[in-house]
mmCIF file of C-alpha atoms and ligand atoms in Angstrom:
data_model
loop_
_atom_site.group_PDB
_atom_site.id
_atom_site.type_symbol
_atom_site.label_atom_id
_atom_site.label_comp_id
_atom_site.label_asym_id
_atom_site.label_seq_id
_atom_site.Cartn_x
_atom_site.Cartn_y
_atom_site.Cartn_z
ATOM 1 C CA MET A 1 33.164 -22.477 -10.974
ATOM 2 C CA LYS A 2 31.778 -25.319 -8.957
ATOM 3 C CA ILE A 3 28.394 -24.361 -7.799
ATOM 4 C CA LEU A 4 26.472 -26.176 -5.078
ATOM 5 C CA VAL A 5 22.454 -26.026 -5.492
ATOM 6 C CA THR A 6 20.309 -26.795 -2.833
ATOM 7 C CA GLY A 7 16.920 -27.778 -3.552
ATOM 8 C CA GLY A 8 18.011 -28.611 -7.094
ATOM 9 C CA ALA A 9 15.444 -31.412 -7.635
ATOM 10 C CA GLY A 10 12.646 -29.165 -7.099
ATOM 11 C CA PHE A 11 10.905 -27.021 -9.611
ATOM 12 C CA ILE A 12 13.023 -23.731 -9.812
ATOM 13 C CA GLY A 13 16.179 -25.532 -8.776
ATOM 14 C CA SER A 14 16.182 -28.016 -11.524
ATOM 15 C CA ASN A 15 15.487 -25.386 -14.191
ATOM 16 C CA PHE A 16 18.333 -23.492 -12.914
ATOM 17 C CA VAL A 17 20.531 -26.729 -13.030
ATOM 18 C CA HIS A 18 19.528 -27.079 -16.616
ATOM 19 C CA TYR A 19 20.183 -23.435 -17.472
ATOM 20 C CA VAL A 20 23.575 -23.422 -15.937
ATOM 21 C CA ILE A 21 24.705 -26.638 -17.743
ATOM 22 C CA ASP A 22 23.286 -25.066 -21.020
ATOM 23 C CA HIS A 23 24.386 -21.789 -20.830
ATOM 24 C CA THR A 24 27.998 -21.982 -18.747
ATOM 25 C CA PRO A 25 30.854 -24.001 -18.237
ATOM 26 C CA HIS A 26 30.328 -24.360 -14.607
ATOM 27 C CA GLU A 27 30.166 -27.682 -12.885
ATOM 28 C CA VAL A 28 27.073 -28.232 -10.345
ATOM 29 C CA THR A 29 26.472 -30.394 -7.497
ATOM 30 C CA VAL A 30 22.655 -30.649 -6.384
ATOM 31 C CA LEU A 31 22.143 -30.950 -2.416
ATOM 32 C CA ASP A 32 18.396 -32.179 -2.130
ATOM 33 C CA LYS A 33 16.557 -34.139 0.599
ATOM 34 C CA LEU A 34 14.065 -35.483 -2.075
ATOM 35 C CA THR A 35 10.934 -34.527 -0.105
ATOM 36 C CA TYR A 36 7.561 -35.137 -1.752
ATOM 37 C CA ALA A 37 8.460 -31.979 -3.957
ATOM 38 C CA GLY A 38 11.927 -33.213 -4.947
ATOM 39 C CA ASN A 39 12.074 -35.342 -8.179
ATOM 40 C CA LEU A 40 15.083 -36.872 -9.721
ATOM 41 C CA ALA A 41 13.493 -37.116 -12.928
ATOM 42 C CA SER A 42 13.687 -33.666 -13.331
ATOM 43 C CA LEU A 43 17.426 -33.856 -13.391
ATOM 44 C CA GLU A 44 17.825 -36.634 -16.104
ATOM 45 C CA GLY A 45 20.096 -36.448 -19.169
ATOM 46 C CA LEU A 46 22.667 -33.853 -17.515
ATOM 47 C CA PRO A 47 26.236 -34.783 -18.382
ATOM 48 C CA ALA A 48 27.944 -36.933 -15.570
ATOM 49 C CA HIS A 49 31.377 -34.998 -16.147
ATOM 50 C CA ARG A 50 29.590 -31.629 -15.014
ATOM 51 C CA PHE A 51 26.629 -32.787 -12.783
ATOM 52 C CA ARG A 52 26.503 -34.676 -9.447
ATOM 53 C CA PHE A 53 23.434 -35.472 -6.940
ATOM 54 C CA VAL A 54 24.151 -35.574 -3.206
ATOM 55 C CA LYS A 55 20.865 -36.706 -1.036
ATOM 56 C CA GLY A 56 20.803 -34.873 1.860
ATOM 57 C CA ASP A 57 19.236 -32.502 4.381
ATOM 58 C CA ILE A 58 20.437 -28.814 4.477
ATOM 59 C CA GLN A 59 20.028 -29.105 8.197
ATOM 60 C CA ASP A 60 22.744 -31.797 8.427
ATOM 61 C CA ALA A 61 25.744 -29.446 9.520
ATOM 62 C CA ALA A 62 28.397 -32.354 8.843
ATOM 63 C CA LEU A 63 27.279 -32.981 5.364
ATOM 64 C CA VAL A 64 26.726 -29.037 4.432
ATOM 65 C CA ASP A 65 30.188 -28.427 5.868
ATOM 66 C CA GLU A 66 31.859 -30.915 3.493
ATOM 67 C CA LEU A 67 30.008 -29.797 0.801
ATOM 68 C CA PHE A 68 30.827 -26.056 1.256
ATOM 69 C CA GLY A 69 34.749 -27.136 1.490
ATOM 70 C CA ALA A 70 34.510 -28.430 -2.066
ATOM 71 C CA HIS A 71 32.756 -25.738 -3.676
ATOM 72 C CA ASP A 72 33.181 -22.042 -5.004
ATOM 73 C CA ALA A 73 29.866 -20.860 -4.542
ATOM 74 C CA ALA A 74 26.135 -22.060 -3.159
ATOM 75 C CA VAL A 75 22.929 -20.849 -4.623
ATOM 76 C CA HIS A 76 19.894 -21.891 -2.090
ATOM 77 C CA TYR A 77 16.768 -22.992 -3.290
ATOM 78 C CA ALA A 78 15.934 -25.650 -0.810
ATOM 79 C CA ALA A 79 12.599 -24.643 0.860
ATOM 80 C CA GLU A 80 9.290 -26.117 2.006
ATOM 81 C CA SER A 81 7.519 -23.961 -0.895
ATOM 82 C CA HIS A 82 3.835 -24.300 -0.564
ATOM 83 C CA ASN A 83 1.573 -21.770 1.038
ATOM 84 C CA ASP A 84 -1.366 -24.345 1.551
ATOM 85 C CA ASN A 85 0.749 -27.215 3.128
ATOM 86 C CA SER A 86 2.264 -24.319 5.570
ATOM 87 C CA LEU A 87 -1.589 -23.605 6.545
ATOM 88 C CA GLU A 88 -2.143 -27.307 7.412
ATOM 89 C CA ASN A 89 1.468 -28.037 9.068
ATOM 90 C CA PRO A 90 3.599 -25.288 9.427
ATOM 91 C CA ARG A 91 6.655 -27.009 11.258
ATOM 92 C CA PRO A 92 8.503 -28.444 8.200
ATOM 93 C CA PHE A 93 8.670 -24.712 7.070
ATOM 94 C CA LEU A 94 10.509 -23.637 10.079
ATOM 95 C CA ASP A 95 12.825 -26.413 10.149
ATOM 96 C CA THR A 96 13.806 -26.322 6.452
ATOM 97 C CA ASN A 97 13.370 -22.632 5.572
ATOM 98 C CA ILE A 98 14.707 -21.338 9.072
ATOM 99 C CA ILE A 99 17.184 -23.806 10.634
ATOM 100 C CA GLY A 100 18.092 -25.087 7.297
ATOM 101 C CA THR A 101 19.172 -21.568 5.863
ATOM 102 C CA TYR A 102 21.033 -20.979 9.478
ATOM 103 C CA THR A 103 22.866 -24.185 8.864
ATOM 104 C CA LEU A 104 23.983 -23.016 5.264
ATOM 105 C CA LEU A 105 24.859 -19.673 6.795
ATOM 106 C CA GLU A 106 27.243 -20.919 9.393
ATOM 107 C CA ALA A 107 29.168 -23.049 6.624
ATOM 108 C CA ALA A 108 29.135 -20.021 4.315
ATOM 109 C CA ARG A 109 30.848 -18.278 7.207
ATOM 110 C CA LYS A 110 33.476 -20.834 7.998
ATOM 111 C CA HIS A 111 34.240 -21.446 4.266
ATOM 112 C CA ASP A 112 34.240 -17.830 3.379
ATOM 113 C CA MET A 113 31.854 -19.178 0.570
ATOM 114 C CA ARG A 114 30.008 -16.959 -1.924
ATOM 115 C CA PHE A 115 26.412 -17.425 -0.955
ATOM 116 C CA HIS A 116 23.004 -16.695 -3.072
ATOM 117 C CA HIS A 117 19.852 -16.851 -1.330
ATOM 118 C CA ILE A 118 16.673 -17.360 -3.134
ATOM 119 C CA SER A 119 13.491 -15.854 -1.761
ATOM 120 C CA THR A 120 10.119 -14.880 -2.511
ATOM 121 C CA ASP A 121 8.219 -11.491 -3.226
ATOM 122 C CA GLU A 122 5.683 -12.924 -0.532
ATOM 123 C CA VAL A 123 7.934 -11.500 2.307
ATOM 124 C CA TYR A 124 6.287 -8.278 1.692
ATOM 125 C CA GLY A 125 2.936 -9.350 2.223
ATOM 126 C CA ASP A 126 0.439 -8.129 -0.223
ATOM 127 C CA LEU A 127 -0.900 -5.059 -2.315
ATOM 128 C CA GLU A 128 -4.540 -3.692 -2.955
ATOM 129 C CA LEU A 129 -5.870 -4.681 -6.378
ATOM 130 C CA ASP A 130 -6.194 -1.261 -7.378
ATOM 131 C CA ASP A 131 -3.074 0.217 -6.220
ATOM 132 C CA PRO A 132 -0.479 1.071 -8.798
ATOM 133 C CA ALA A 133 2.341 0.393 -6.407
ATOM 134 C CA LYS A 134 4.776 -2.462 -7.024
ATOM 135 C CA PHE A 135 7.120 -4.067 -4.506
ATOM 136 C CA THR A 136 10.748 -2.569 -4.385
ATOM 137 C CA GLU A 137 13.875 -3.721 -2.735
ATOM 138 C CA THR A 138 12.900 -1.021 0.315
ATOM 139 C CA THR A 139 9.347 -2.273 0.798
ATOM 140 C CA ALA A 140 8.973 -3.126 4.382
ATOM 141 C CA TYR A 141 8.779 -6.805 5.325
ATOM 142 C CA ASN A 142 5.063 -7.769 6.025
ATOM 143 C CA PRO A 143 4.532 -11.655 5.347
ATOM 144 C CA SER A 144 0.931 -13.167 5.686
ATOM 145 C CA SER A 145 1.501 -16.899 5.766
ATOM 146 C CA PRO A 146 3.500 -19.465 7.837
ATOM 147 C CA TYR A 147 5.436 -19.813 4.493
ATOM 148 C CA SER A 148 6.157 -16.514 3.894
ATOM 149 C CA SER A 149 7.030 -15.718 7.262
ATOM 150 C CA THR A 150 9.537 -18.582 7.215
ATOM 151 C CA LYS A 151 11.028 -17.042 4.037
ATOM 152 C CA ALA A 152 11.228 -13.706 5.623
ATOM 153 C CA SER A 153 13.135 -14.714 8.592
ATOM 154 C CA SER A 154 15.465 -16.632 6.212
ATOM 155 C CA ASP A 155 16.261 -13.350 4.625
ATOM 156 C CA LEU A 156 16.740 -11.757 8.007
ATOM 157 C CA LEU A 157 19.500 -14.164 8.962
ATOM 158 C CA VAL A 158 21.126 -13.718 5.807
ATOM 159 C CA ARG A 159 21.545 -9.796 6.200
ATOM 160 C CA ALA A 160 22.396 -10.507 9.896
ATOM 161 C CA TRP A 161 25.204 -12.881 8.588
ATOM 162 C CA VAL A 162 26.394 -10.425 6.156
ATOM 163 C CA ARG A 163 26.772 -7.465 8.670
ATOM 164 C CA SER A 164 28.031 -9.492 11.579
ATOM 165 C CA PHE A 165 30.135 -11.882 10.086
ATOM 166 C CA GLY A 166 30.834 -10.702 6.713
ATOM 167 C CA VAL A 167 29.255 -13.598 4.594
ATOM 168 C CA LYS A 168 29.587 -12.892 1.157
ATOM 169 C CA ALA A 169 25.946 -13.262 0.595
ATOM 170 C CA THR A 170 23.322 -11.736 -1.901
ATOM 171 C CA ILE A 171 19.330 -12.333 -1.857
ATOM 172 C CA SER A 172 16.978 -12.266 -4.418
ATOM 173 C CA ASN A 173 13.001 -12.027 -4.086
ATOM 174 C CA CYS A 174 11.210 -13.140 -7.362
ATOM 175 C CA SER A 175 7.787 -13.271 -8.402
ATOM 176 C CA ASN A 176 5.486 -16.177 -9.262
ATOM 177 C CA ASN A 177 7.423 -18.728 -11.433
ATOM 178 C CA TYR A 178 5.859 -20.844 -14.071
ATOM 179 C CA GLY A 179 7.530 -23.589 -16.438
ATOM 180 C CA PRO A 180 8.249 -27.184 -17.027
ATOM 181 C CA TYR A 181 8.996 -29.387 -13.739
ATOM 182 C CA GLN A 182 6.678 -27.530 -11.517
ATOM 183 C CA HIS A 183 4.890 -29.785 -8.848
ATOM 184 C CA VAL A 184 0.880 -30.348 -9.781
ATOM 185 C CA GLU A 185 0.095 -28.974 -6.037
ATOM 186 C CA LYS A 186 0.812 -25.506 -7.521
ATOM 187 C CA PHE A 187 -1.813 -23.217 -9.332
ATOM 188 C CA ILE A 188 -0.788 -23.471 -13.093
ATOM 189 C CA PRO A 189 0.170 -27.170 -13.288
ATOM 190 C CA ARG A 190 -2.713 -28.179 -11.166
ATOM 191 C CA GLN A 191 -5.220 -26.428 -13.754
ATOM 192 C CA ILE A 192 -3.300 -27.683 -16.645
ATOM 193 C CA THR A 193 -3.168 -31.256 -15.455
ATOM 194 C CA ASN A 194 -6.964 -31.119 -14.296
ATOM 195 C CA VAL A 195 -8.099 -30.076 -17.899
ATOM 196 C CA LEU A 196 -5.813 -32.810 -19.443
ATOM 197 C CA ARG A 197 -7.613 -35.353 -17.191
ATOM 198 C CA GLY A 198 -11.000 -33.997 -17.940
ATOM 199 C CA GLU A 199 -11.126 -32.804 -14.347
ATOM 200 C CA ARG A 200 -12.583 -28.968 -13.913
ATOM 201 C CA PRO A 201 -10.037 -26.114 -12.933
ATOM 202 C CA LYS A 202 -10.402 -24.956 -9.176
ATOM 203 C CA LEU A 203 -10.335 -21.352 -8.377
ATOM 204 C CA TYR A 204 -9.909 -20.125 -4.849
ATOM 205 C CA GLY A 205 -12.687 -17.625 -4.081
ATOM 206 C CA THR A 206 -13.421 -15.096 -6.506
ATOM 207 C CA GLY A 207 -10.254 -15.756 -8.572
ATOM 208 C CA GLU A 208 -9.520 -11.837 -8.729
ATOM 209 C CA ASN A 209 -6.075 -12.385 -6.770
ATOM 210 C CA VAL A 210 -3.213 -11.068 -9.003
ATOM 211 C CA ARG A 211 0.225 -12.879 -9.401
ATOM 212 C CA ASP A 212 2.958 -11.646 -11.327
ATOM 213 C CA TRP A 213 4.395 -14.452 -13.508
ATOM 214 C CA ILE A 214 7.925 -14.882 -14.647
ATOM 215 C CA HIS A 215 9.114 -18.054 -16.674
ATOM 216 C CA ALA A 216 11.465 -20.129 -14.429
ATOM 217 C CA ASN A 217 14.415 -19.681 -17.331
ATOM 218 C CA ASP A 218 14.089 -15.783 -16.818
ATOM 219 C CA HIS A 219 14.526 -16.496 -13.019
ATOM 220 C CA SER A 220 17.776 -18.709 -13.612
ATOM 221 C CA SER A 221 19.160 -15.981 -15.786
ATOM 222 C CA ALA A 222 18.512 -13.456 -13.323
ATOM 223 C CA VAL A 223 20.194 -15.474 -10.739
ATOM 224 C CA LEU A 224 23.248 -16.090 -12.642
ATOM 225 C CA THR A 225 23.526 -12.174 -13.521
ATOM 226 C CA ILE A 226 23.495 -11.414 -9.490
ATOM 227 C CA LEU A 227 26.030 -14.438 -9.040
ATOM 228 C CA ASP A 228 28.341 -12.661 -11.209
ATOM 229 C CA LYS A 229 27.631 -8.933 -10.777
ATOM 230 C CA GLY A 230 25.653 -8.425 -7.754
ATOM 231 C CA ALA A 231 27.030 -6.279 -5.001
ATOM 232 C CA ILE A 232 27.873 -8.266 -1.750
ATOM 233 C CA GLY A 233 25.332 -7.782 0.746
ATOM 234 C CA GLU A 234 22.491 -6.493 -1.461
ATOM 235 C CA THR A 235 19.056 -7.691 -2.366
ATOM 236 C CA TYR A 236 17.641 -7.597 -5.860
ATOM 237 C CA LEU A 237 14.108 -7.946 -6.747
ATOM 238 C CA ILE A 238 13.275 -10.154 -9.917
ATOM 239 C CA GLY A 239 10.085 -9.881 -12.221
ATOM 240 C CA ALA A 240 8.994 -9.687 -15.742
ATOM 241 C CA ASP A 241 5.951 -7.234 -15.529
ATOM 242 C CA GLY A 242 3.459 -10.420 -15.810
ATOM 243 C CA GLU A 243 0.429 -9.389 -13.699
ATOM 244 C CA ARG A 244 -2.466 -11.256 -14.430
ATOM 245 C CA ASN A 245 -5.563 -12.345 -12.211
ATOM 246 C CA ASN A 246 -6.185 -16.262 -11.449
ATOM 247 C CA ARG A 247 -9.422 -16.141 -13.097
ATOM 248 C CA ASP A 248 -7.672 -14.918 -16.337
ATOM 249 C CA VAL A 249 -4.634 -17.469 -16.264
ATOM 250 C CA VAL A 250 -7.677 -20.286 -15.856
ATOM 251 C CA GLU A 251 -9.566 -19.018 -18.602
ATOM 252 C CA LEU A 252 -6.440 -18.965 -20.849
ATOM 253 C CA ILE A 253 -5.446 -22.488 -20.094
ATOM 254 C CA LEU A 254 -9.178 -23.571 -20.634
ATOM 255 C CA THR A 255 -8.978 -21.595 -24.068
ATOM 256 C CA GLN A 256 -5.573 -23.158 -24.928
ATOM 257 C CA LEU A 257 -6.662 -26.504 -24.385
ATOM 258 C CA GLY A 258 -9.747 -26.096 -26.560
ATOM 259 C CA GLN A 259 -12.387 -26.005 -23.684
ATOM 260 C CA PRO A 260 -15.279 -23.367 -22.935
ATOM 261 C CA SER A 261 -13.416 -20.586 -20.896
ATOM 262 C CA ASP A 262 -15.930 -20.787 -18.130
ATOM 263 C CA ALA A 263 -15.709 -24.625 -17.345
ATOM 264 C CA TYR A 264 -14.159 -24.101 -13.847
ATOM 265 C CA ASP A 265 -15.388 -24.071 -10.555
ATOM 266 C CA HIS A 266 -14.831 -21.642 -7.536
ATOM 267 C CA VAL A 267 -13.856 -23.503 -4.154
ATOM 268 C CA VAL A 268 -13.146 -22.454 -0.712
ATOM 269 C CA ASP A 269 -10.728 -19.501 -0.603
ATOM 270 C CA ARG A 270 -7.144 -19.867 1.117
ATOM 271 C CA LEU A 271 -6.716 -18.599 4.758
ATOM 272 C CA GLY A 272 -5.348 -15.104 4.849
ATOM 273 C CA HIS A 273 -5.159 -15.041 0.918
ATOM 274 C CA ASP A 274 -2.595 -12.152 -0.178
ATOM 275 C CA LEU A 275 -4.531 -10.194 -2.869
ATOM 276 C CA ARG A 276 -1.947 -8.986 -5.389
ATOM 277 C CA TYR A 277 2.062 -9.416 -5.904
ATOM 278 C CA ALA A 278 3.793 -7.001 -8.245
ATOM 279 C CA ILE A 279 7.546 -6.387 -8.749
ATOM 280 C CA ASP A 280 9.389 -3.352 -9.868
ATOM 281 C CA SER A 281 12.699 -5.166 -11.064
ATOM 282 C CA THR A 282 14.167 -1.561 -12.003
ATOM 283 C CA ARG A 283 17.452 -1.922 -10.090
ATOM 284 C CA LEU A 284 18.327 -5.447 -11.469
ATOM 285 C CA ARG A 285 17.742 -4.182 -15.053
ATOM 286 C CA THR A 286 19.529 -0.966 -14.513
ATOM 287 C CA GLU A 287 22.547 -1.860 -12.255
ATOM 288 C CA LEU A 288 23.284 -5.302 -13.511
ATOM 289 C CA GLY A 289 21.752 -5.211 -17.164
ATOM 290 C CA TRP A 290 19.561 -8.145 -16.754
ATOM 291 C CA LYS A 291 16.110 -8.448 -18.937
ATOM 292 C CA PRO A 292 13.773 -11.394 -19.096
ATOM 293 C CA THR A 293 13.311 -13.082 -22.480
ATOM 294 C CA PHE A 294 9.751 -14.546 -22.032
ATOM 295 C CA SER A 295 7.874 -11.232 -22.246
ATOM 296 C CA ASP A 296 4.961 -13.108 -23.863
ATOM 297 C CA PHE A 297 3.074 -14.871 -21.207
ATOM 298 C CA GLU A 298 0.431 -16.440 -23.185
ATOM 299 C CA ALA A 299 3.374 -18.251 -25.533
ATOM 300 C CA GLY A 300 5.244 -19.230 -22.466
ATOM 301 C CA LEU A 301 1.818 -20.459 -21.031
ATOM 302 C CA ALA A 302 1.330 -22.652 -24.603
ATOM 303 C CA ASP A 303 4.779 -24.161 -24.080
ATOM 304 C CA THR A 304 4.407 -25.076 -20.413
ATOM 305 C CA ILE A 305 1.018 -26.744 -21.388
ATOM 306 C CA ALA A 306 2.753 -28.474 -24.051
ATOM 307 C CA TRP A 307 5.355 -29.862 -21.732
ATOM 308 C CA TYR A 308 2.633 -31.151 -19.307
ATOM 309 C CA ARG A 309 0.983 -32.864 -22.274
ATOM 310 C CA ASP A 310 3.979 -34.711 -23.291
ATOM 311 C CA ASN A 311 5.124 -35.313 -19.892
ATOM 312 C CA GLU A 312 2.419 -37.207 -18.006
ATOM 313 C CA ALA A 313 4.763 -39.820 -16.674
ATOM 314 C CA TRP A 314 6.667 -37.201 -14.889
ATOM 315 C CA TRP A 315 3.270 -35.652 -12.997
ATOM 316 C CA ALA A 316 0.969 -38.512 -13.090
ATOM 317 C CA PRO A 317 2.681 -40.169 -9.983
ATOM 318 C CA GLN A 318 1.836 -37.135 -7.770
ATOM 319 C CA LYS A 319 -1.600 -36.108 -9.025
ATOM 320 C CA ASP A 320 -3.834 -38.431 -7.122
ATOM 321 C CA LEU A 321 -2.371 -37.867 -3.799
ATOM 322 C CA THR A 322 -2.196 -33.986 -4.410
ATOM 323 C CA GLU A 323 -5.918 -34.062 -5.566
ATOM 324 C CA ALA A 324 -6.900 -36.371 -2.296
ATOM 325 C CA ARG A 325 -5.159 -33.679 -0.024
ATOM 326 C CA TYR A 326 -7.093 -30.531 -1.677
ATOM 327 C CA ALA A 327 -10.382 -32.419 -1.538
ATOM 328 C CA ALA A 328 -9.727 -33.123 2.224
ATOM 329 C CA GLN A 329 -9.620 -29.387 2.525
ATOM 330 C CA GLY A 330 -12.717 -28.467 0.160
ATOM 331 C CA GLN A 331 -10.297 -27.346 -2.522
HETATM 332 P P1 NAD B 401 9.733 -26.971 -4.697
HETATM 333 O O1 NAD B 401 9.122 -27.154 -3.387
HETATM 334 O O2 NAD B 401 9.300 -27.398 -6.054
HETATM 335 O O3 NAD B 401 11.230 -27.301 -4.429
HETATM 336 C C1 NAD B 401 11.783 -27.385 -3.200
HETATM 337 C C2 NAD B 401 13.151 -28.602 -3.167
HETATM 338 O O4 NAD B 401 13.757 -28.502 -1.931
HETATM 339 C C3 NAD B 401 12.695 -30.027 -3.577
HETATM 340 O O5 NAD B 401 13.449 -30.487 -4.396
HETATM 341 C C4 NAD B 401 12.715 -30.693 -1.884
HETATM 342 O O6 NAD B 401 13.153 -31.747 -1.967
HETATM 343 C C5 NAD B 401 14.031 -29.728 -1.469
HETATM 344 N N1 NAD B 401 13.923 -29.763 -0.002
HETATM 345 C C6 NAD B 401 12.796 -29.408 0.873
HETATM 346 N N2 NAD B 401 13.399 -29.380 2.279
HETATM 347 C C7 NAD B 401 14.774 -29.834 2.095
HETATM 348 C C8 NAD B 401 15.671 -30.036 3.188
HETATM 349 N N3 NAD B 401 15.538 -29.741 4.251
HETATM 350 N N4 NAD B 401 17.177 -30.235 2.608
HETATM 351 C C9 NAD B 401 17.149 -30.359 1.165
HETATM 352 N N5 NAD B 401 16.643 -30.317 0.342
HETATM 353 C C10 NAD B 401 15.367 -29.989 0.664
HETATM 354 O O7 NAD B 401 10.077 -25.301 -4.684
HETATM 355 P P2 NAD B 401 10.113 -24.313 -5.928
HETATM 356 O O8 NAD B 401 8.968 -23.865 -5.958
HETATM 357 O O9 NAD B 401 11.227 -24.826 -6.818
HETATM 358 O O10 NAD B 401 11.015 -23.110 -4.993
HETATM 359 C C11 NAD B 401 12.435 -23.008 -4.788
HETATM 360 C C12 NAD B 401 12.797 -21.835 -4.166
HETATM 361 O O11 NAD B 401 12.465 -20.660 -4.777
HETATM 362 C C13 NAD B 401 12.063 -21.639 -2.771
HETATM 363 O O12 NAD B 401 13.093 -21.255 -1.745
HETATM 364 C C14 NAD B 401 10.985 -20.729 -2.706
HETATM 365 O O13 NAD B 401 11.003 -20.002 -1.727
HETATM 366 C C15 NAD B 401 11.690 -19.777 -3.714
HETATM 367 N N6 NAD B 401 10.713 -19.095 -4.663
HETATM 368 C C16 NAD B 401 9.678 -19.951 -5.271
HETATM 369 C C17 NAD B 401 8.687 -19.291 -6.155
HETATM 370 C C18 NAD B 401 7.585 -19.998 -7.237
HETATM 371 O O14 NAD B 401 7.118 -19.243 -7.747
HETATM 372 N N7 NAD B 401 7.669 -21.370 -6.829
HETATM 373 C C19 NAD B 401 8.781 -17.877 -6.394
HETATM 374 C C20 NAD B 401 9.709 -17.105 -5.601
HETATM 375 C C21 NAD B 401 10.934 -17.809 -4.991
HETATM 376 O O1 TDX B 402 -5.959 -24.738 -6.901
HETATM 377 C C1 TDX B 402 -5.484 -23.419 -6.990
HETATM 378 N N1 TDX B 402 -6.339 -22.663 -7.204
HETATM 379 C C2 TDX B 402 -6.158 -21.233 -6.982
HETATM 380 O O2 TDX B 402 -6.993 -20.618 -7.246
HETATM 381 C C3 TDX B 402 -4.347 -23.291 -6.154
HETATM 382 C C4 TDX B 402 -3.285 -24.461 -5.945
HETATM 383 C C5 TDX B 402 -3.859 -21.945 -6.156
HETATM 384 N N2 TDX B 402 -4.927 -21.016 -6.452
HETATM 385 C C6 TDX B 402 -4.421 -19.556 -6.267
HETATM 386 C C7 TDX B 402 -3.538 -19.005 -4.898
HETATM 387 C C8 TDX B 402 -2.782 -17.976 -5.459
HETATM 388 O O3 TDX B 402 -3.532 -16.677 -5.680
HETATM 389 O O4 TDX B 402 -3.623 -19.339 -7.181
HETATM 390 C C9 TDX B 402 -2.633 -18.472 -6.828
HETATM 391 C C10 TDX B 402 -1.123 -18.901 -7.136
HETATM 392 O O5 TDX B 402 -1.088 -19.961 -6.027
HETATM 393 P P1 TDX B 402 0.427 -20.966 -5.648
HETATM 394 O O6 TDX B 402 0.597 -21.627 -7.107
HETATM 395 O O7 TDX B 402 -0.080 -21.775 -4.553
HETATM 396 O O8 TDX B 402 1.300 -19.832 -5.454
HETATM 397 P P2 TDX B 402 1.556 -18.719 -4.385
HETATM 398 O O9 TDX B 402 0.742 -18.961 -3.349
HETATM 399 O O10 TDX B 402 1.002 -17.267 -5.080
HETATM 400 O O11 TDX B 402 3.081 -18.964 -4.088
HETATM 401 C C11 TDX B 402 4.112 -19.054 -5.023
HETATM 402 O O12 TDX B 402 4.705 -17.923 -5.755
HETATM 403 C C12 TDX B 402 5.487 -17.404 -4.486
HETATM 404 C C13 TDX B 402 4.946 -20.186 -4.638
HETATM 405 O O13 TDX B 402 4.232 -21.213 -4.261
HETATM 406 C C14 TDX B 402 5.959 -19.687 -3.675
HETATM 407 O O14 TDX B 402 6.839 -20.670 -3.314
HETATM 408 C C15 TDX B 402 6.617 -18.466 -4.059
HETATM 409 O O15 TDX B 402 7.101 -17.934 -2.782
#
């Protein structure tokens, strides 16, 4: 199969490309605009006969049309992905996440192409800290941030194009990913690289907010499973039962790096900060037979810390600019 991967130079997309090349015979083309979040260094070492990179915008209808005509399936990761940025400047989120997805759906419709849309659990809003409930495929949409509302919009576009035009699409909504190649603006890499540089981790608010962590490789295996066996028009939630509050994660990072576990600062909280995310992935596990392989978060985190320690050349160029942006916001 020839798979087109949008956003393949970003964090999860690049992990998916490596996963596909390592675990399948498929060929992969990446379409990526190389925004501040895209990094060609994340795609180094891939075999030239099975991998191609195209620089471009998913809103470029002519380019998208040409690429869709030459592939068997598209997996759509490209997005503006960071909540904090969406609070500062929402416009690029509307352009890429909504108009970009619309542009791809029109091409999928024209070429009758298999399309998998990557989305997030944030479309469901948040859960109370003491609520035993988790998100399921039938939870009502209730997004909180400009980012998550544009992702919710894109999901609804996909559903409409399935129903109205018969587009052969599936959707997955995944919980928080961690692993190599994640931009230093995001929580786990920011704190790891702070400690590696002798700076203190920065916890928003009380640090009691809970995220449900999954290794990017497990996200990739789930997406391949859905591409292979998923029912057209359906949504699957992806998660690995990895709930942790932010304070625990910071303390783990400090401990694993040999620092006192309280050597962090509390900083100003995120506007509208979602309290808790938690995924019930029963459907994916029972209907499609998927299960995660990284069941031990502490071991996965140790691998991730080792990757950032060994790959400073990958993240150092982005670190100062990212921290300057946070400092301007008091974070
Ligand atoms: P990222 O910000 O690391 O990467 C996004 C990539 O998309 C970058 O390479 C960027 O250059 C590219 N891109 C942005 N705008 C583009 C455009 N207009 N045209 C072409 N390429 C463009 O994001 P990520 O964390 O890897 O997230 C990937 C996808 O997974 C997103 O759709 C996100 O909503 C979803 N998701 C992320 C998480 C998470 O924990 N990070 C969890 C669930 C779902
Ligand atoms: O410095 C920080 N300190 C801090 O306490 C940063 C950057 C974050 N946080 C908190 C905010 C969140 O509660 O850590 C948690 C995780 O923050 P992010 O890494 O920004 O992730 P989140 O907002 O949860 O969204 C992520 O998961 C869902 C991805 O960025 C989204 O793309 C995905 O949809």
